[in-house]
PDB file of C-alpha atoms in Angstrom:
ATOM      1  CA  MET A   1      -1.345  33.478 -14.475  1.00 58.00           C
ATOM      2  CA  ASN A   2      -0.794  37.154 -13.824  1.00 86.00           C
ATOM      3  CA  GLN A   3      -2.793  38.991 -16.500  1.00 91.00           C
ATOM      4  CA  ARG A   4      -1.033  42.289 -15.906  1.00 92.00           C
ATOM      5  CA  LYS A   5       2.368  40.707 -16.292  1.00 92.00           C
ATOM      6  CA  ASP A   6       1.238  39.111 -19.549  1.00 93.00           C
ATOM      7  CA  ASN A   7       0.068  42.510 -20.804  1.00 93.00           C
ATOM      8  CA  TYR A   8       3.429  43.978 -19.933  1.00 93.00           C
ATOM      9  CA  ARG A   9       5.244  41.149 -21.733  1.00 93.00           C
ATOM     10  CA  ALA A  10       3.070  41.602 -24.824  1.00 92.00           C
ATOM     11  CA  ALA A  11       3.806  45.335 -24.863  1.00 91.00           C
ATOM     12  CA  LEU A  12       7.548  44.746 -24.615  1.00 91.00           C
ATOM     13  CA  ARG A  13       7.463  42.312 -27.533  1.00 88.00           C
ATOM     14  CA  ARG A  14       6.391  44.993 -29.992  1.00 80.00           C
ATOM     15  CA  GLU A  15       7.976  44.440 -33.358  1.00 74.00           C
ATOM     16  CA  PRO A  16       9.826  47.325 -35.010  1.00 64.00           C
ATOM     17  CA  VAL A  17       7.934  48.946 -37.858  1.00 62.00           C
ATOM     18  CA  GLU A  18       9.478  47.815 -41.154  1.00 61.00           C
ATOM     19  CA  PRO A  19       9.231  50.133 -44.158  1.00 56.00           C
ATOM     20  CA  PRO A  20       7.113  48.635 -46.959  1.00 55.00           C
ATOM     21  CA  PRO A  21       9.213  46.851 -49.601  1.00 57.00           C
ATOM     22  CA  LEU A  22       9.854  48.841 -52.739  1.00 61.00           C
ATOM     23  CA  ALA A  23       8.407  47.299 -55.884  1.00 64.00           C
ATOM     24  CA  PRO A  24      11.093  46.786 -58.546  1.00 68.00           C
ATOM     25  CA  ARG A  25      10.571  48.089 -62.063  1.00 74.00           C
ATOM     26  CA  VAL A  26      10.583  45.273 -64.570  1.00 75.00           C
ATOM     27  CA  THR A  27      11.538  45.672 -68.212  1.00 81.00           C
ATOM     28  CA  THR A  28      11.570  42.843 -70.728  1.00 80.00           C
ATOM     29  CA  LEU A  29      13.664  42.874 -73.874  1.00 85.00           C
ATOM     30  CA  SER A  30      12.922  40.095 -76.273  1.00 84.00           C
ATOM     31  CA  ASN A  31      13.442  39.066 -79.819  1.00 86.00           C
ATOM     32  CA  ARG A  32      12.942  35.889 -81.686  1.00 84.00           C
ATOM     33  CA  TYR A  33      15.726  34.025 -79.915  1.00 87.00           C
ATOM     34  CA  VAL A  34      16.438  35.793 -76.658  1.00 86.00           C
ATOM     35  CA  ARG A  35      14.282  37.132 -73.908  1.00 84.00           C
ATOM     36  CA  VAL A  36      15.921  39.298 -71.196  1.00 86.00           C
ATOM     37  CA  THR A  37      14.104  40.545 -68.122  1.00 81.00           C
ATOM     38  CA  ILE A  38      15.654  43.453 -66.198  1.00 83.00           C
ATOM     39  CA  GLU A  39      14.479  44.263 -62.701  1.00 77.00           C
ATOM     40  CA  LEU A  40      15.450  47.756 -61.619  1.00 74.00           C
ATOM     41  CA  ASP A  41      15.459  48.394 -57.877  1.00 72.00           C
ATOM     42  CA  ALA A  42      12.992  51.195 -57.172  1.00 67.00           C
ATOM     43  CA  ASP A  43      15.559  52.824 -54.903  1.00 70.00           C
ATOM     44  CA  VAL A  44      17.941  53.353 -57.820  1.00 73.00           C
ATOM     45  CA  GLN A  45      15.972  56.316 -59.086  1.00 69.00           C
ATOM     46  CA  ARG A  46      16.108  57.960 -55.674  1.00 69.00           C
ATOM     47  CA  ARG A  47      19.858  57.361 -55.464  1.00 74.00           C
ATOM     48  CA  LEU A  48      20.425  58.650 -58.982  1.00 78.00           C
ATOM     49  CA  ASP A  49      18.372  61.739 -58.234  1.00 74.00           C
ATOM     50  CA  ARG A  50      20.423  62.327 -55.133  1.00 76.00           C
ATOM     51  CA  TRP A  51      23.700  62.220 -57.069  1.00 83.00           C
ATOM     52  CA  VAL A  52      22.697  63.619 -60.437  1.00 84.00           C
ATOM     53  CA  THR A  53      20.684  66.625 -59.277  1.00 80.00           C
ATOM     54  CA  PRO A  54      23.593  68.426 -57.516  1.00 83.00           C
ATOM     55  CA  ALA A  55      25.942  67.659 -60.431  1.00 87.00           C
ATOM     56  CA  ALA A  56      23.447  68.960 -63.001  1.00 88.00           C
ATOM     57  CA  THR A  57      22.857  72.055 -60.880  1.00 87.00           C
ATOM     58  CA  LEU A  58      26.599  72.655 -60.713  1.00 89.00           C
ATOM     59  CA  VAL A  59      27.054  72.294 -64.478  1.00 92.00           C
ATOM     60  CA  THR A  60      24.107  74.578 -65.192  1.00 90.00           C
ATOM     61  CA  GLY A  61      25.354  77.186 -62.732  1.00 90.00           C
ATOM     62  CA  THR A  62      28.862  77.110 -64.183  1.00 92.00           C
ATOM     63  CA  ALA A  63      27.562  77.472 -67.733  1.00 92.00           C
ATOM     64  CA  ARG A  64      25.339  80.369 -66.712  1.00 91.00           C
ATOM     65  CA  THR A  65      28.255  82.130 -65.022  1.00 92.00           C
ATOM     66  CA  ALA A  66      30.518  81.591 -68.060  1.00 93.00           C
ATOM     67  CA  LEU A  67      27.887  83.019 -70.385  1.00 92.00           C
ATOM     68  CA  SER A  68      27.444  86.037 -68.127  1.00 91.00           C
ATOM     69  CA  VAL A  69      31.187  86.680 -68.163  1.00 91.00           C
ATOM     70  CA  VAL A  70      31.351  86.359 -71.956  1.00 91.00           C
ATOM     71  CA  ALA A  71      28.355  88.666 -72.347  1.00 90.00           C
ATOM     72  CA  ALA A  72      29.913  91.260 -70.035  1.00 89.00           C
ATOM     73  CA  LEU A  73      33.228  91.159 -71.923  1.00 87.00           C
ATOM     74  CA  THR A  74      31.466  91.474 -75.255  1.00 86.00           C
ATOM     75  CA  GLU A  75      29.603  94.588 -74.083  1.00 84.00           C
ATOM     76  CA  ARG A  76      32.835  96.281 -73.023  1.00 77.00           C
ATOM     77  CA  VAL A  77      34.595  95.875 -76.401  1.00 72.00           C
ATOM     78  CA  PRO A  78      33.546  98.758 -78.692  1.00 71.00           C
ATOM     79  CA  PRO A  79      32.740  98.020 -82.344  1.00 66.00           C
ATOM     80  CA  SER A  80      35.927  98.289 -84.406  1.00 64.00           C
ATOM     81  CA  ASP A  81      34.534 100.807 -86.938  1.00 61.00           C
ATOM     82  CA  SER A  82      32.350 102.935 -84.681  1.00 54.00           C
ATOM     83  CA  GLY A  83      32.789 106.707 -84.986  1.00 52.00           C
ATOM     84  CA  THR A  84      35.313 106.601 -87.848  1.00 52.00           C
ATOM     85  CA  ARG A  85      33.106 106.502 -90.860  1.00 52.00           C
ATOM     86  CA  GLY A  86      31.860 109.723 -92.384  1.00 50.00           C
ATOM     87  CA  ARG A  87      34.565 111.967 -90.924  1.00 52.00           C
ATOM     88  CA  PRO A  88      36.030 114.486 -93.275  1.00 51.00           C
TER      89      PRO A  88
ATOM     90  CA  MET B   1      35.356  64.002 -23.620  1.00 58.00           C
ATOM     91  CA  ALA B   2      36.642  65.625 -20.443  1.00 61.00           C
ATOM     92  CA  ASP B   3      37.154  63.313 -17.472  1.00 75.00           C
ATOM     93  CA  VAL B   4      33.890  63.577 -15.570  1.00 85.00           C
ATOM     94  CA  LEU B   5      32.616  61.343 -12.804  1.00 87.00           C
ATOM     95  CA  LEU B   6      29.146  61.000 -14.262  1.00 94.00           C
ATOM     96  CA  SER B   7      27.545  61.949 -17.559  1.00 95.00           C
ATOM     97  CA  CYS B   8      23.981  60.782 -17.773  1.00 96.00           C
ATOM     98  CA  ALA B   9      21.102  61.568 -20.079  1.00 98.00           C
ATOM     99  CA  PHE B  10      17.383  61.064 -19.673  1.00 98.00           C
ATOM    100  CA  VAL B  11      16.004  59.773 -22.958  1.00 97.00           C
ATOM    101  CA  ASN B  12      12.706  58.534 -24.272  1.00 96.00           C
ATOM    102  CA  LEU B  13      10.763  58.283 -27.485  1.00 93.00           C
ATOM    103  CA  LYS B  14       7.913  60.430 -26.173  1.00 93.00           C
ATOM    104  CA  PRO B  15       7.512  63.703 -24.297  1.00 94.00           C
ATOM    105  CA  GLY B  16       5.869  63.908 -20.891  1.00 93.00           C
ATOM    106  CA  VAL B  17       7.489  60.856 -19.305  1.00 95.00           C
ATOM    107  CA  GLY B  18       9.426  62.811 -16.680  1.00 96.00           C
ATOM    108  CA  LYS B  19      12.755  63.466 -18.350  1.00 97.00           C
ATOM    109  CA  THR B  20      13.036  67.129 -17.368  1.00 97.00           C
ATOM    110  CA  THR B  21      11.739  66.599 -13.842  1.00 98.00           C
ATOM    111  CA  SER B  22      14.153  63.716 -13.314  1.00 98.00           C
ATOM    112  CA  ALA B  23      17.079  65.659 -14.783  1.00 98.00           C
ATOM    113  CA  VAL B  24      16.474  68.704 -12.596  1.00 98.00           C
ATOM    114  CA  TRP B  25      15.964  66.681  -9.420  1.00 98.00           C
ATOM    115  CA  LEU B  26      18.991  64.467 -10.093  1.00 98.00           C
ATOM    116  CA  ALA B  27      21.181  67.509 -10.713  1.00 98.00           C
ATOM    117  CA  HIS B  28      20.063  68.922  -7.348  1.00 98.00           C
ATOM    118  CA  ALA B  29      20.823  65.592  -5.672  1.00 98.00           C
ATOM    119  CA  LEU B  30      24.336  65.494  -7.149  1.00 97.00           C
ATOM    120  CA  CYS B  31      24.865  69.065  -6.006  1.00 97.00           C
ATOM    121  CA  ALA B  32      23.746  68.095  -2.487  1.00 97.00           C
ATOM    122  CA  MET B  33      26.249  65.218  -2.581  1.00 96.00           C
ATOM    123  CA  ASP B  34      29.093  67.620  -3.384  1.00 95.00           C
ATOM    124  CA  VAL B  35      29.368  66.445  -6.975  1.00 96.00           C
ATOM    125  CA  PRO B  36      28.874  69.762  -8.758  1.00 93.00           C
ATOM    126  CA  PRO B  37      26.891  69.136 -11.930  1.00 97.00           C
ATOM    127  CA  LEU B  38      26.268  70.958 -15.169  1.00 97.00           C
ATOM    128  CA  LEU B  39      22.675  70.650 -16.325  1.00 98.00           C
ATOM    129  CA  VAL B  40      22.360  70.635 -20.103  1.00 98.00           C
ATOM    130  CA  ASP B  41      18.911  71.396 -21.458  1.00 98.00           C
ATOM    131  CA  SER B  42      18.885  70.015 -24.989  1.00 97.00           C
ATOM    132  CA  ASP B  43      15.140  70.069 -25.405  1.00 97.00           C
ATOM    133  CA  PRO B  44      14.076  72.892 -27.761  1.00 96.00           C
ATOM    134  CA  ALA B  45      11.148  73.443 -25.385  1.00 96.00           C
ATOM    135  CA  GLY B  46      13.721  74.740 -22.895  1.00 96.00           C
ATOM    136  CA  SER B  47      11.758  73.645 -19.820  1.00 97.00           C
ATOM    137  CA  ALA B  48      14.739  73.032 -17.563  1.00 98.00           C
ATOM    138  CA  LEU B  49      16.172  76.468 -18.317  1.00 97.00           C
ATOM    139  CA  ARG B  50      12.772  78.066 -17.764  1.00 97.00           C
ATOM    140  CA  TRP B  51      12.404  76.201 -14.469  1.00 98.00           C
ATOM    141  CA  SER B  52      15.749  77.581 -13.352  1.00 97.00           C
ATOM    142  CA  GLU B  53      14.639  81.083 -14.297  1.00 97.00           C
ATOM    143  CA  LEU B  54      11.326  80.792 -12.444  1.00 97.00           C
ATOM    144  CA  ALA B  55      13.052  79.372  -9.376  1.00 97.00           C
ATOM    145  CA  GLY B  56      15.464  82.294  -9.232  1.00 97.00           C
ATOM    146  CA  GLY B  57      18.365  80.122 -10.382  1.00 97.00           C
ATOM    147  CA  PHE B  58      19.665  76.701  -9.433  1.00 98.00           C
ATOM    148  CA  PRO B  59      22.779  76.134  -7.339  1.00 97.00           C
ATOM    149  CA  PHE B  60      24.550  74.890 -10.472  1.00 97.00           C
ATOM    150  CA  PRO B  61      24.748  76.178 -14.037  1.00 97.00           C
ATOM    151  CA  VAL B  62      22.114  75.327 -16.626  1.00 97.00           C
ATOM    152  CA  VAL B  63      22.905  75.683 -20.301  1.00 97.00           C
ATOM    153  CA  ALA B  64      20.552  75.266 -23.238  1.00 97.00           C
ATOM    154  CA  LEU B  65      22.113  73.310 -26.100  1.00 97.00           C
ATOM    155  CA  PRO B  66      19.288  72.197 -28.388  1.00 96.00           C
ATOM    156  CA  VAL B  67      21.668  71.366 -31.220  1.00 95.00           C
ATOM    157  CA  GLY B  68      22.655  68.221 -33.067  1.00 92.00           C
ATOM    158  CA  ASP B  69      26.358  68.575 -32.246  1.00 92.00           C
ATOM    159  CA  VAL B  70      25.689  68.946 -28.535  1.00 93.00           C
ATOM    160  CA  HIS B  71      28.225  66.171 -27.856  1.00 92.00           C
ATOM    161  CA  ARG B  72      30.958  68.397 -29.265  1.00 91.00           C
ATOM    162  CA  CYS B  73      29.873  71.518 -27.337  1.00 91.00           C
ATOM    163  CA  ILE B  74      29.440  70.291 -23.766  1.00 93.00           C
ATOM    164  CA  ASP B  75      33.098  70.165 -22.765  1.00 90.00           C
ATOM    165  CA  ASP B  76      33.366  73.908 -23.439  1.00 91.00           C
ATOM    166  CA  PHE B  77      30.885  74.538 -20.623  1.00 94.00           C
ATOM    167  CA  LEU B  78      32.098  71.999 -18.054  1.00 92.00           C
ATOM    168  CA  GLY B  79      34.573  74.228 -16.251  1.00 89.00           C
ATOM    169  CA  GLY B  80      35.952  71.416 -14.116  1.00 86.00           C
ATOM    170  CA  ARG B  81      32.576  70.108 -13.029  1.00 94.00           C
ATOM    171  CA  GLN B  82      32.448  66.434 -12.231  1.00 92.00           C
ATOM    172  CA  ALA B  83      28.993  65.558 -13.477  1.00 96.00           C
ATOM    173  CA  VAL B  84      26.820  66.347 -16.459  1.00 97.00           C
ATOM    174  CA  VAL B  85      23.087  65.738 -16.465  1.00 98.00           C
ATOM    175  CA  LEU B  86      21.483  65.985 -19.880  1.00 98.00           C
ATOM    176  CA  ASP B  87      17.816  66.518 -20.554  1.00 98.00           C
ATOM    177  CA  ALA B  88      17.278  65.095 -24.040  1.00 97.00           C
ATOM    178  CA  PRO B  89      14.286  65.931 -26.213  1.00 97.00           C
ATOM    179  CA  GLN B  90      11.914  63.177 -27.293  1.00 96.00           C
ATOM    180  CA  LEU B  91      13.498  60.957 -29.928  1.00 94.00           C
ATOM    181  CA  GLU B  92      10.425  60.845 -32.136  1.00 92.00           C
ATOM    182  CA  ASP B  93      10.502  64.615 -32.798  1.00 94.00           C
ATOM    183  CA  HIS B  94      14.135  65.617 -32.300  1.00 95.00           C
ATOM    184  CA  ALA B  95      16.123  62.523 -33.187  1.00 93.00           C
ATOM    185  CA  ARG B  96      19.248  64.388 -34.252  1.00 93.00           C
ATOM    186  CA  ILE B  97      19.555  66.329 -30.994  1.00 96.00           C
ATOM    187  CA  ALA B  98      18.673  63.315 -28.864  1.00 96.00           C
ATOM    188  CA  ARG B  99      21.311  61.247 -30.646  1.00 95.00           C
ATOM    189  CA  GLY B 100      23.877  63.978 -30.029  1.00 94.00           C
ATOM    190  CA  VAL B 101      23.007  63.872 -26.332  1.00 96.00           C
ATOM    191  CA  MET B 102      23.342  60.085 -26.336  1.00 96.00           C
ATOM    192  CA  ARG B 103      26.721  60.301 -28.003  1.00 94.00           C
ATOM    193  CA  HIS B 104      28.020  62.350 -25.083  1.00 94.00           C
ATOM    194  CA  ALA B 105      26.405  60.615 -22.106  1.00 96.00           C
ATOM    195  CA  ASP B 106      27.997  57.494 -20.665  1.00 94.00           C
ATOM    196  CA  GLU B 107      24.753  56.494 -19.005  1.00 97.00           C
ATOM    197  CA  TRP B 108      21.357  56.557 -20.705  1.00 98.00           C
ATOM    198  CA  ILE B 109      18.411  56.514 -18.352  1.00 98.00           C
ATOM    199  CA  VAL B 110      14.973  55.745 -19.694  1.00 97.00           C
ATOM    200  CA  PRO B 111      12.224  56.897 -17.318  1.00 97.00           C
ATOM    201  CA  VAL B 112       9.285  54.523 -17.598  1.00 96.00           C
ATOM    202  CA  THR B 113       5.971  54.460 -15.798  1.00 96.00           C
ATOM    203  CA  PRO B 114       4.884  50.904 -14.983  1.00 95.00           C
ATOM    204  CA  ALA B 115       2.038  50.822 -17.499  1.00 94.00           C
ATOM    205  CA  PRO B 116       1.546  48.875 -20.752  1.00 93.00           C
ATOM    206  CA  ILE B 117       1.405  51.973 -22.951  1.00 93.00           C
ATOM    207  CA  GLU B 118       4.863  53.035 -21.803  1.00 93.00           C
ATOM    208  CA  LEU B 119       6.335  49.554 -21.929  1.00 95.00           C
ATOM    209  CA  ASP B 120       5.092  49.357 -25.515  1.00 94.00           C
ATOM    210  CA  ARG B 121       7.649  52.027 -26.450  1.00 92.00           C
ATOM    211  CA  MET B 122      10.608  50.129 -25.095  1.00 94.00           C
ATOM    212  CA  ALA B 123      11.264  48.030 -28.213  1.00 92.00           C
ATOM    213  CA  PRO B 124      11.632  51.081 -30.502  1.00 92.00           C
ATOM    214  CA  ILE B 125      13.717  52.825 -27.853  1.00 93.00           C
ATOM    215  CA  GLN B 126      15.961  49.779 -27.638  1.00 92.00           C
ATOM    216  CA  ALA B 127      16.365  49.779 -31.440  1.00 91.00           C
ATOM    217  CA  GLU B 128      17.270  53.466 -31.404  1.00 92.00           C
ATOM    218  CA  MET B 129      19.754  52.915 -28.597  1.00 94.00           C
ATOM    219  CA  GLY B 130      21.370  50.125 -30.597  1.00 93.00           C
ATOM    220  CA  GLU B 131      21.873  52.462 -33.542  1.00 91.00           C
ATOM    221  CA  VAL B 132      23.485  55.185 -31.432  1.00 93.00           C
ATOM    222  CA  GLN B 133      25.709  52.658 -29.666  1.00 93.00           C
ATOM    223  CA  SER B 134      27.239  51.876 -33.055  1.00 89.00           C
ATOM    224  CA  LEU B 135      28.311  55.543 -33.378  1.00 86.00           C
ATOM    225  CA  ARG B 136      30.201  55.511 -30.080  1.00 90.00           C
ATOM    226  CA  ALA B 137      33.778  54.522 -29.394  1.00 88.00           C
ATOM    227  CA  GLU B 138      32.659  52.789 -26.199  1.00 91.00           C
ATOM    228  CA  PRO B 139      29.139  51.590 -25.511  1.00 94.00           C
ATOM    229  CA  ALA B 140      27.064  53.588 -23.045  1.00 96.00           C
ATOM    230  CA  ARG B 141      25.458  51.981 -20.036  1.00 96.00           C
ATOM    231  CA  THR B 142      21.693  51.917 -20.230  1.00 96.00           C
ATOM    232  CA  ALA B 143      19.200  51.735 -17.427  1.00 96.00           C
ATOM    233  CA  VAL B 144      15.478  51.957 -16.876  1.00 97.00           C
ATOM    234  CA  LEU B 145      14.219  54.201 -14.117  1.00 97.00           C
ATOM    235  CA  LEU B 146      10.791  53.215 -12.902  1.00 96.00           C
ATOM    236  CA  ASN B 147       9.061  56.553 -12.597  1.00 97.00           C
ATOM    237  CA  ARG B 148       5.659  57.539 -11.185  1.00 95.00           C
ATOM    238  CA  THR B 149       5.417  54.221  -9.407  1.00 95.00           C
ATOM    239  CA  ASN B 150       2.542  53.325  -7.147  1.00 89.00           C
ATOM    240  CA  ARG B 151       4.790  52.754  -4.155  1.00 87.00           C
ATOM    241  CA  ARG B 152       7.800  54.614  -2.838  1.00 86.00           C
ATOM    242  CA  GLU B 153       9.842  51.456  -2.309  1.00 82.00           C
ATOM    243  CA  SER B 154      10.290  48.333  -4.405  1.00 80.00           C
ATOM    244  CA  THR B 155       7.593  45.777  -3.726  1.00 79.00           C
ATOM    245  CA  ARG B 156       7.394  42.079  -4.462  1.00 81.00           C
ATOM    246  CA  THR B 157       3.971  42.260  -6.073  1.00 84.00           C
ATOM    247  CA  GLY B 158       1.885  44.830  -7.904  1.00 90.00           C
ATOM    248  CA  PRO B 159       2.407  46.846 -11.113  1.00 90.00           C
ATOM    249  CA  ASP B 160       5.831  48.151 -10.104  1.00 93.00           C
ATOM    250  CA  ALA B 161       7.182  44.707  -9.334  1.00 94.00           C
ATOM    251  CA  ASP B 162       5.642  43.202 -12.478  1.00 94.00           C
ATOM    252  CA  ALA B 163       7.144  45.911 -14.683  1.00 95.00           C
ATOM    253  CA  ARG B 164      10.521  45.446 -13.051  1.00 95.00           C
ATOM    254  CA  GLU B 165      10.362  41.698 -13.610  1.00 95.00           C
ATOM    255  CA  VAL B 166       9.308  41.739 -17.269  1.00 95.00           C
ATOM    256  CA  LEU B 167      11.794  44.497 -18.148  1.00 96.00           C
ATOM    257  CA  ALA B 168      14.559  42.403 -16.608  1.00 96.00           C
ATOM    258  CA  GLU B 169      13.322  39.400 -18.595  1.00 94.00           C
ATOM    259  CA  ARG B 170      13.789  41.408 -21.800  1.00 92.00           C
ATOM    260  CA  GLY B 171      17.343  42.286 -20.811  1.00 93.00           C
ATOM    261  CA  PHE B 172      16.808  45.804 -19.479  1.00 95.00           C
ATOM    262  CA  ASP B 173      18.880  46.929 -16.534  1.00 96.00           C
ATOM    263  CA  VAL B 174      16.304  48.320 -14.104  1.00 97.00           C
ATOM    264  CA  LEU B 175      17.649  50.662 -11.431  1.00 97.00           C
ATOM    265  CA  ASP B 176      16.940  49.696  -7.821  1.00 96.00           C
ATOM    266  CA  THR B 177      15.771  53.234  -7.099  1.00 96.00           C
ATOM    267  CA  GLN B 178      12.252  54.041  -8.175  1.00 96.00           C
ATOM    268  CA  ILE B 179      10.488  57.376  -8.183  1.00 97.00           C
ATOM    269  CA  ALA B 180       7.006  57.365  -6.724  1.00 96.00           C
ATOM    270  CA  ARG B 181       4.079  59.240  -8.209  1.00 96.00           C
ATOM    271  CA  LEU B 182       4.025  62.203  -5.824  1.00 97.00           C
ATOM    272  CA  ASP B 183       2.858  65.809  -6.027  1.00 97.00           C
ATOM    273  CA  LEU B 184       6.263  66.657  -4.593  1.00 97.00           C
ATOM    274  CA  TYR B 185       7.709  65.930  -8.039  1.00 97.00           C
ATOM    275  CA  SER B 186       4.784  66.481 -10.405  1.00 96.00           C
ATOM    276  CA  GLN B 187       4.064  69.958  -9.014  1.00 97.00           C
ATOM    277  CA  SER B 188       7.660  71.021  -8.608  1.00 97.00           C
ATOM    278  CA  PHE B 189       8.217  72.795 -11.942  1.00 97.00           C
ATOM    279  CA  GLY B 190       9.173  76.428 -11.502  1.00 97.00           C
ATOM    280  CA  GLY B 191       9.991  76.257  -7.822  1.00 97.00           C
ATOM    281  CA  PRO B 192      13.115  75.651  -5.762  1.00 97.00           C
ATOM    282  CA  VAL B 193      13.972  71.995  -5.239  1.00 98.00           C
ATOM    283  CA  GLN B 194      14.447  70.543  -1.752  1.00 97.00           C
ATOM    284  CA  VAL B 195      16.062  67.248  -2.608  1.00 97.00           C
ATOM    285  CA  GLU B 196      17.149  66.022   0.823  1.00 96.00           C
ATOM    286  CA  ASN B 197      15.474  62.799   1.938  1.00 96.00           C
ATOM    287  CA  THR B 198      13.977  62.093  -1.469  1.00 97.00           C
ATOM    288  CA  ALA B 199      14.426  59.162  -3.829  1.00 97.00           C
ATOM    289  CA  TYR B 200      16.606  61.309  -6.070  1.00 98.00           C
ATOM    290  CA  MET B 201      19.365  61.219  -3.460  1.00 98.00           C
ATOM    291  CA  ASP B 202      19.204  57.414  -3.705  1.00 97.00           C
ATOM    292  CA  LEU B 203      19.242  57.678  -7.492  1.00 98.00           C
ATOM    293  CA  ALA B 204      22.336  59.881  -7.469  1.00 97.00           C
ATOM    294  CA  GLY B 205      24.051  57.472  -5.090  1.00 97.00           C
ATOM    295  CA  GLU B 206      23.136  54.476  -7.232  1.00 97.00           C
ATOM    296  CA  LEU B 207      24.356  56.110 -10.433  1.00 97.00           C
ATOM    297  CA  LEU B 208      27.669  57.107  -8.863  1.00 96.00           C
ATOM    298  CA  LYS B 209      28.088  53.561  -7.564  1.00 95.00           C
ATOM    299  CA  ARG B 210      27.385  52.165 -11.048  1.00 93.00           C
ATOM    300  CA  ARG B 211      30.010  54.519 -12.446  1.00 89.00           C
ATOM    301  CA  GLU B 212      32.559  53.266  -9.917  1.00 86.00           C
ATOM    302  CA  GLY B 213      31.740  49.682 -10.801  1.00 81.00           C
ATOM    303  CA  ALA B 214      32.091  50.283 -14.541  1.00 74.00           C
TER     304      ALA B 214
END
C-alpha cells in the first residue's frame, strides 16, 4: 500500500467540528396526582434575549423621551398665581 | 452580474496558501491572452494592491474591495472588462468578505499544496462552499489548483499524483494545470510579472476552456 496516499485520504476524511449539544433545563411540577416534567431548550434563553432586549430598549427609550418632553413642557408653563399676590 | 467571460476567485480557509500570488499571475496571463481582467483585492491585508504599487502598476486595474457586499460592488468597476479575478481573504478570519467574493465568482479555485496538512483543510472548505452555494441563484464551479508542486508537469507517481488521485476520489475537480514550487513565483511579490511561457498561461487557457464548456 502507498502510505502517503493513505495519509492523504485520512486527511481528506476529516469530520466537521460539531458544536457541543446544549443541555436542556429541566423543571418538574408535581402534586399528589400529577407529575409534569418540562424540558426547556437551552437555546430558548438566547433567542428570547435576542428578541426581548431590543424591544425593552425601545420601550425604555420611548418612555424616557416622553418624560423629557413632559418635563420640558411643565417647565415652560408659569405658575398661575406667580407675581399677582401682594400687589396694591 | 454583468456578462463577463470569466469570474474566478481564489479561496481557502487559511492564509499563505498562494491565493494572492495565483490571482496576480492569473490576471497577468489573462491580460497576455487579450482577455482584459479586473483584479479585485478583497483581502484586508491589501497585498495585491500593494504589489501593484511596488511594481509601478499592472497592465490592468486593481481595486481593493475588502467588504462583505463585494458581490454587489464589482460590476460598478468592470467597465466592459471580460474577466474578473478575485483575491479572497482567508475564510477562517474574514468569512463575510470571502462569502461575498464567492457569491460573485462563477469559478472558485482552491489552491492546495500536495501535503497532508493542506488536504486536512479540504473538508471544512467543502462544507463552507456548500453553504455559499445555497445562497447563489446558480451553483459556482469549483476546482482545486495543485500549487507548489514538486514537479512542473503532472506525473503518474509521487506526492503530486497521489494528491490529485485522492482529491478526485473525494469528488474534487482537480485542474490539469499545476503550479510548481519555484522561486519565480514565491519571490515575485512587488515586482513586474513576466507571465509568458509559465504555467499560469496554461491555467488561464484551461479556465477559459472550462467556461466555454459550462
